[in-house]
PDB file of C-alpha atoms in Angstrom:
ATOM      1  CA  MET A   3     137.996 133.548 117.898  1.00  0.00           C
ATOM      2  CA  ARG A   4     136.014 133.464 121.145  1.00  0.00           C
ATOM      3  CA  TYR A   5     133.054 131.788 119.432  1.00  0.00           C
ATOM      4  CA  LEU A   6     135.298 129.268 117.739  1.00  0.00           C
ATOM      5  CA  SER A   7     136.830 128.208 121.069  1.00  0.00           C
ATOM      6  CA  ILE A   8     133.352 127.882 122.592  1.00  0.00           C
ATOM      7  CA  ALA A   9     132.202 125.894 119.549  1.00  0.00           C
ATOM      8  CA  LEU A  10     135.185 123.566 119.862  1.00  0.00           C
ATOM      9  CA  VAL A  11     134.517 122.897 123.559  1.00  0.00           C
ATOM     10  CA  VAL A  12     130.777 122.420 123.043  1.00  0.00           C
ATOM     11  CA  GLY A  13     131.314 120.334 119.898  1.00  0.00           C
ATOM     12  CA  LEU A  14     133.744 118.069 121.714  1.00  0.00           C
ATOM     13  CA  LEU A  15     131.468 117.690 124.767  1.00  0.00           C
ATOM     14  CA  SER A  16     128.282 117.108 122.798  1.00  0.00           C
ATOM     15  CA  SER A  17     129.814 114.681 120.314  1.00  0.00           C
ATOM     16  CA  THR A  18     131.499 112.740 123.123  1.00  0.00           C
ATOM     17  CA  ALA A  19     128.246 112.522 125.095  1.00  0.00           C
ATOM     18  CA  MET A  20     126.397 111.284 122.005  1.00  0.00           C
ATOM     19  CA  SER A  21     129.154 108.788 121.266  1.00  0.00           C
ATOM     20  CA  LEU A  22     129.136 107.413 124.807  1.00  0.00           C
ATOM     21  CA  TYR A  23     125.350 107.092 124.823  1.00  0.00           C
ATOM     22  CA  LEU A  24     125.267 105.278 121.476  1.00  0.00           C
ATOM     23  CA  PHE A  25     128.245 103.120 122.465  1.00  0.00           C
ATOM     24  CA  MET A  26     126.367 102.009 125.607  1.00  0.00           C
ATOM     25  CA  ILE A  27     123.216 101.322 123.588  1.00  0.00           C
ATOM     26  CA  GLN A  28     125.237  99.257 121.113  1.00  0.00           C
ATOM     27  CA  SER A  29     126.908  97.356 123.958  1.00  0.00           C
ATOM     28  CA  PHE A  30     123.603  96.491 125.649  1.00  0.00           C
ATOM     29  CA  THR A  31     121.378  95.869 122.632  1.00  0.00           C
ATOM     30  CA  ASP A  32     123.752  94.883 119.803  1.00  0.00           C
ATOM     31  CA  LYS A  33     122.144  97.564 117.613  1.00  0.00           C
ATOM     32  CA  ALA A  34     125.029  99.098 115.695  1.00  0.00           C
ATOM     33  CA  LEU A  35     124.156 102.734 116.448  1.00  0.00           C
ATOM     34  CA  TYR A  36     127.667 103.723 117.526  1.00  0.00           C
ATOM     35  CA  THR A  37     128.935 102.088 114.357  1.00  0.00           C
ATOM     36  CA  LEU A  38     126.368 104.099 112.377  1.00  0.00           C
ATOM     37  CA  LEU A  39     127.388 107.334 114.108  1.00  0.00           C
ATOM     38  CA  LEU A  40     131.012 106.977 113.069  1.00  0.00           C
ATOM     39  CA  ASN A  41     130.344 105.140 109.819  1.00  0.00           C
ATOM     40  CA  ILE A  42     131.827 106.584 106.648  1.00  0.00           C
ATOM     41  CA  ASP A  43     132.369 103.280 104.831  1.00  0.00           C
ATOM     42  CA  PHE A  44     130.370 104.508 101.844  1.00  0.00           C
ATOM     43  CA  ILE A  45     133.243 106.919 101.092  1.00  0.00           C
ATOM     44  CA  TYR A  46     135.999 105.112  99.211  1.00  0.00           C
ATOM     45  CA  ILE A  47     139.219 105.061 101.203  1.00  0.00           C
ATOM     46  CA  PRO A  48     141.767 102.342 100.400  1.00  0.00           C
ATOM     47  CA  SER A  49     141.630 100.580 103.781  1.00  0.00           C
ATOM     48  CA  GLU A  50     144.661  98.376 103.193  1.00  0.00           C
ATOM     49  CA  THR A  51     146.898 101.439 103.480  1.00  0.00           C
ATOM     50  CA  ILE A  52     145.376 102.753 106.728  1.00  0.00           C
ATOM     51  CA  PRO A  53     145.669 100.936 110.088  1.00  0.00           C
ATOM     52  CA  ASP A  54     142.304 100.172 111.779  1.00  0.00           C
ATOM     53  CA  ASN A  55     143.037 102.166 114.951  1.00  0.00           C
ATOM     54  CA  PHE A  56     144.008 105.239 112.899  1.00  0.00           C
ATOM     55  CA  PHE A  57     140.828 104.917 110.854  1.00  0.00           C
ATOM     56  CA  ALA A  58     138.699 104.707 114.024  1.00  0.00           C
ATOM     57  CA  ALA A  59     140.368 107.855 115.363  1.00  0.00           C
ATOM     58  CA  PHE A  60     139.746 109.575 112.024  1.00  0.00           C
ATOM     59  CA  GLU A  61     136.036 108.627 112.130  1.00  0.00           C
ATOM     60  CA  TYR A  62     135.711 109.992 115.662  1.00  0.00           C
ATOM     61  CA  ALA A  63     137.581 113.201 114.743  1.00  0.00           C
ATOM     62  CA  LEU A  64     135.259 113.649 111.780  1.00  0.00           C
ATOM     63  CA  HIS A  65     132.255 113.270 114.109  1.00  0.00           C
ATOM     64  CA  VAL A  66     133.705 115.919 116.456  1.00  0.00           C
ATOM     65  CA  LEU A  67     134.374 118.202 113.488  1.00  0.00           C
ATOM     66  CA  VAL A  68     130.786 117.934 112.249  1.00  0.00           C
ATOM     67  CA  ALA A  69     129.449 118.668 115.752  1.00  0.00           C
ATOM     68  CA  THR A  70     131.800 121.653 116.052  1.00  0.00           C
ATOM     69  CA  ILE A  71     130.635 123.000 112.686  1.00  0.00           C
ATOM     70  CA  ILE A  72     126.988 122.697 113.759  1.00  0.00           C
ATOM     71  CA  VAL A  73     127.724 124.492 117.046  1.00  0.00           C
ATOM     72  CA  THR A  74     129.708 127.195 115.215  1.00  0.00           C
ATOM     73  CA  PHE A  75     126.765 127.746 112.891  1.00  0.00           C
ATOM     74  CA  TYR A  76     124.423 127.854 115.911  1.00  0.00           C
ATOM     75  CA  LEU A  77     126.590 130.424 117.722  1.00  0.00           C
ATOM     76  CA  TYR A  78     126.889 132.542 114.592  1.00  0.00           C
ATOM     77  CA  ILE A  79     123.104 132.618 114.150  1.00  0.00           C
ATOM     78  CA  VAL A  80     122.123 133.297 117.769  1.00  0.00           C
ATOM     79  CA  THR A  81     124.714 136.011 118.356  1.00  0.00           C
ATOM     80  CA  LYS A  82     123.925 137.846 115.109  1.00  0.00           C
ATOM     81  CA  ARG A  83     120.791 139.581 116.425  1.00  0.00           C
ATOM     82  CA  GLU A  84     119.016 139.849 119.734  1.00  0.00           C
ATOM     83  CA  SER A  85     115.839 138.452 118.179  1.00  0.00           C
ATOM     84  CA  PHE A  86     117.774 135.313 117.190  1.00  0.00           C
ATOM     85  CA  TRP A  87     119.168 135.026 120.722  1.00  0.00           C
ATOM     86  CA  ASN A  88     115.620 134.986 122.061  1.00  0.00           C
ATOM     87  CA  ARG A  89     114.857 132.047 119.741  1.00  0.00           C
ATOM     88  CA  ARG A  90     118.044 130.098 120.424  1.00  0.00           C
ATOM     89  CA  VAL A  91     116.212 127.038 121.772  1.00  0.00           C
ATOM     90  CA  GLU A  92     114.128 126.771 118.600  1.00  0.00           C
ATOM     91  CA  ILE A  93     117.215 127.258 116.409  1.00  0.00           C
ATOM     92  CA  ALA A  94     119.136 124.585 118.352  1.00  0.00           C
ATOM     93  CA  GLY A  95     116.143 122.275 118.119  1.00  0.00           C
ATOM     94  CA  LEU A  96     115.962 122.723 114.368  1.00  0.00           C
ATOM     95  CA  LEU A  97     119.690 122.080 113.897  1.00  0.00           C
ATOM     96  CA  SER A  98     119.521 119.014 116.157  1.00  0.00           C
ATOM     97  CA  PHE A  99     116.491 117.718 114.269  1.00  0.00           C
ATOM     98  CA  PHE A 100     118.330 118.043 110.947  1.00  0.00           C
ATOM     99  CA  ALA A 101     121.252 116.152 112.486  1.00  0.00           C
ATOM    100  CA  PHE A 102     118.799 113.481 113.711  1.00  0.00           C
ATOM    101  CA  LEU A 103     117.492 113.047 110.162  1.00  0.00           C
ATOM    102  CA  THR A 104     120.922 111.832 109.068  1.00  0.00           C
ATOM    103  CA  TYR A 105     119.882 108.436 110.456  1.00  0.00           C
ATOM    104  CA  PHE A 106     118.034 107.641 107.260  1.00  0.00           C
ATOM    105  CA  PRO A 107     120.655 108.434 104.594  1.00  0.00           C
ATOM    106  CA  LEU A 108     123.468 107.012 106.755  1.00  0.00           C
ATOM    107  CA  THR A 109     121.521 103.780 107.224  1.00  0.00           C
ATOM    108  CA  ILE A 110     120.721 103.512 103.527  1.00  0.00           C
ATOM    109  CA  LEU A 111     124.311 104.264 102.423  1.00  0.00           C
ATOM    110  CA  ALA A 112     126.029 102.043 105.012  1.00  0.00           C
ATOM    111  CA  LYS A 113     127.918  99.029 103.735  1.00  0.00           C
ATOM    112  CA  THR A 114     128.496  97.585 107.217  1.00  0.00           C
ATOM    113  CA  GLU A 115     125.819  96.106 109.445  1.00  0.00           C
ATOM    114  CA  THR A 116     123.640  98.908 110.855  1.00  0.00           C
ATOM    115  CA  PRO A 117     120.076  99.001 112.187  1.00  0.00           C
ATOM    116  CA  ALA A 118     117.278  98.853 109.630  1.00  0.00           C
ATOM    117  CA  VAL A 119     115.913 102.104 108.299  1.00  0.00           C
ATOM    118  CA  ASP A 120     112.526 101.282 109.910  1.00  0.00           C
ATOM    119  CA  ASP A 121     113.813 100.005 113.296  1.00  0.00           C
ATOM    120  CA  ILE A 122     111.702 102.102 115.686  1.00  0.00           C
ATOM    121  CA  MET A 123     113.853 101.479 118.772  1.00  0.00           C
ATOM    122  CA  ALA A 124     117.058 102.357 116.892  1.00  0.00           C
ATOM    123  CA  ILE A 125     115.408 105.520 115.577  1.00  0.00           C
ATOM    124  CA  PHE A 126     114.290 106.387 119.119  1.00  0.00           C
ATOM    125  CA  ASP A 127     117.804 105.861 120.522  1.00  0.00           C
ATOM    126  CA  TRP A 128     119.271 107.946 117.682  1.00  0.00           C
ATOM    127  CA  PHE A 129     116.715 110.642 118.557  1.00  0.00           C
ATOM    128  CA  VAL A 130     117.682 110.547 122.258  1.00  0.00           C
ATOM    129  CA  ALA A 131     121.353 110.929 121.303  1.00  0.00           C
ATOM    130  CA  HIS A 132     120.491 114.059 119.331  1.00  0.00           C
ATOM    131  CA  VAL A 133     118.409 115.398 122.226  1.00  0.00           C
ATOM    132  CA  ILE A 134     121.553 115.029 124.346  1.00  0.00           C
ATOM    133  CA  PHE A 135     123.423 116.989 121.661  1.00  0.00           C
ATOM    134  CA  PHE A 136     120.682 119.649 121.728  1.00  0.00           C
ATOM    135  CA  PHE A 137     120.794 120.168 125.502  1.00  0.00           C
ATOM    136  CA  ILE A 138     124.573 120.363 125.630  1.00  0.00           C
ATOM    137  CA  MET A 139     124.671 122.751 122.678  1.00  0.00           C
ATOM    138  CA  VAL A 140     122.104 125.120 124.214  1.00  0.00           C
ATOM    139  CA  TYR A 141     123.038 125.091 127.879  1.00  0.00           C
ATOM    140  CA  VAL A 142     126.819 124.745 127.741  1.00  0.00           C
ATOM    141  CA  SER A 143     126.985 127.389 124.998  1.00  0.00           C
ATOM    142  CA  ASP A 144     124.830 129.723 127.092  1.00  0.00           C
ATOM    143  CA  TRP A 145     126.954 129.113 130.166  1.00  0.00           C
ATOM    144  CA  LEU A 146     130.222 129.704 128.304  1.00  0.00           C
ATOM    145  CA  LEU A 147     128.913 132.799 126.531  1.00  0.00           C
ATOM    146  CA  VAL A 148     127.686 134.393 129.761  1.00  0.00           C
ATOM    147  CA  ARG A 149     130.761 133.314 131.724  1.00  0.00           C
ATOM    148  CA  ARG A 150     133.172 134.688 129.130  1.00  0.00           C
ATOM    149  CA  THR A 151     131.327 137.969 128.510  1.00  0.00           C
ATOM    150  CA  PRO A 152     132.839 140.920 130.417  1.00  0.00           C
ATOM    151  CA  LYS A 153     130.519 142.255 133.124  1.00  0.00           C
ATOM    152  CA  HIS A 154     130.193 145.670 131.493  1.00  0.00           C
ATOM    153  CA  ASP A 155     128.791 143.991 128.319  1.00  0.00           C
ATOM    154  CA  ARG A 156     125.992 142.126 130.121  1.00  0.00           C
TER     155      ARG A 156
END
């Protein structure tokens, strides 16, 4: 339960930081990266029955859920063995890289206007957003794990 609460906090922080970064990029450059981040329009949902503001909240909640699942998986791996703990930065980097790679299938599947699959600046900004996710996942998780571990267990 302790790891799940840490994963929820870290998932919420990291997904919010990514969302804010991509929202700012979209606001300044008109590249629809924030739209891409929350985009699930390739999944059929009868939109006439769902209000737009509810759907936007659902998309954001889904993004937070995915981030929380990734962080939960990360915490499970790194706390399983001491040797995995010593490689936590590499594990977080690998998970963040796999999350970064979602740019390509999400761009291809999108029905709304999103950046092109070969737009180098959009890919770079998507990469930076996932680097933000990486740093928050590693350092906030570490801080919460150490802070919440009883002193006699350290």
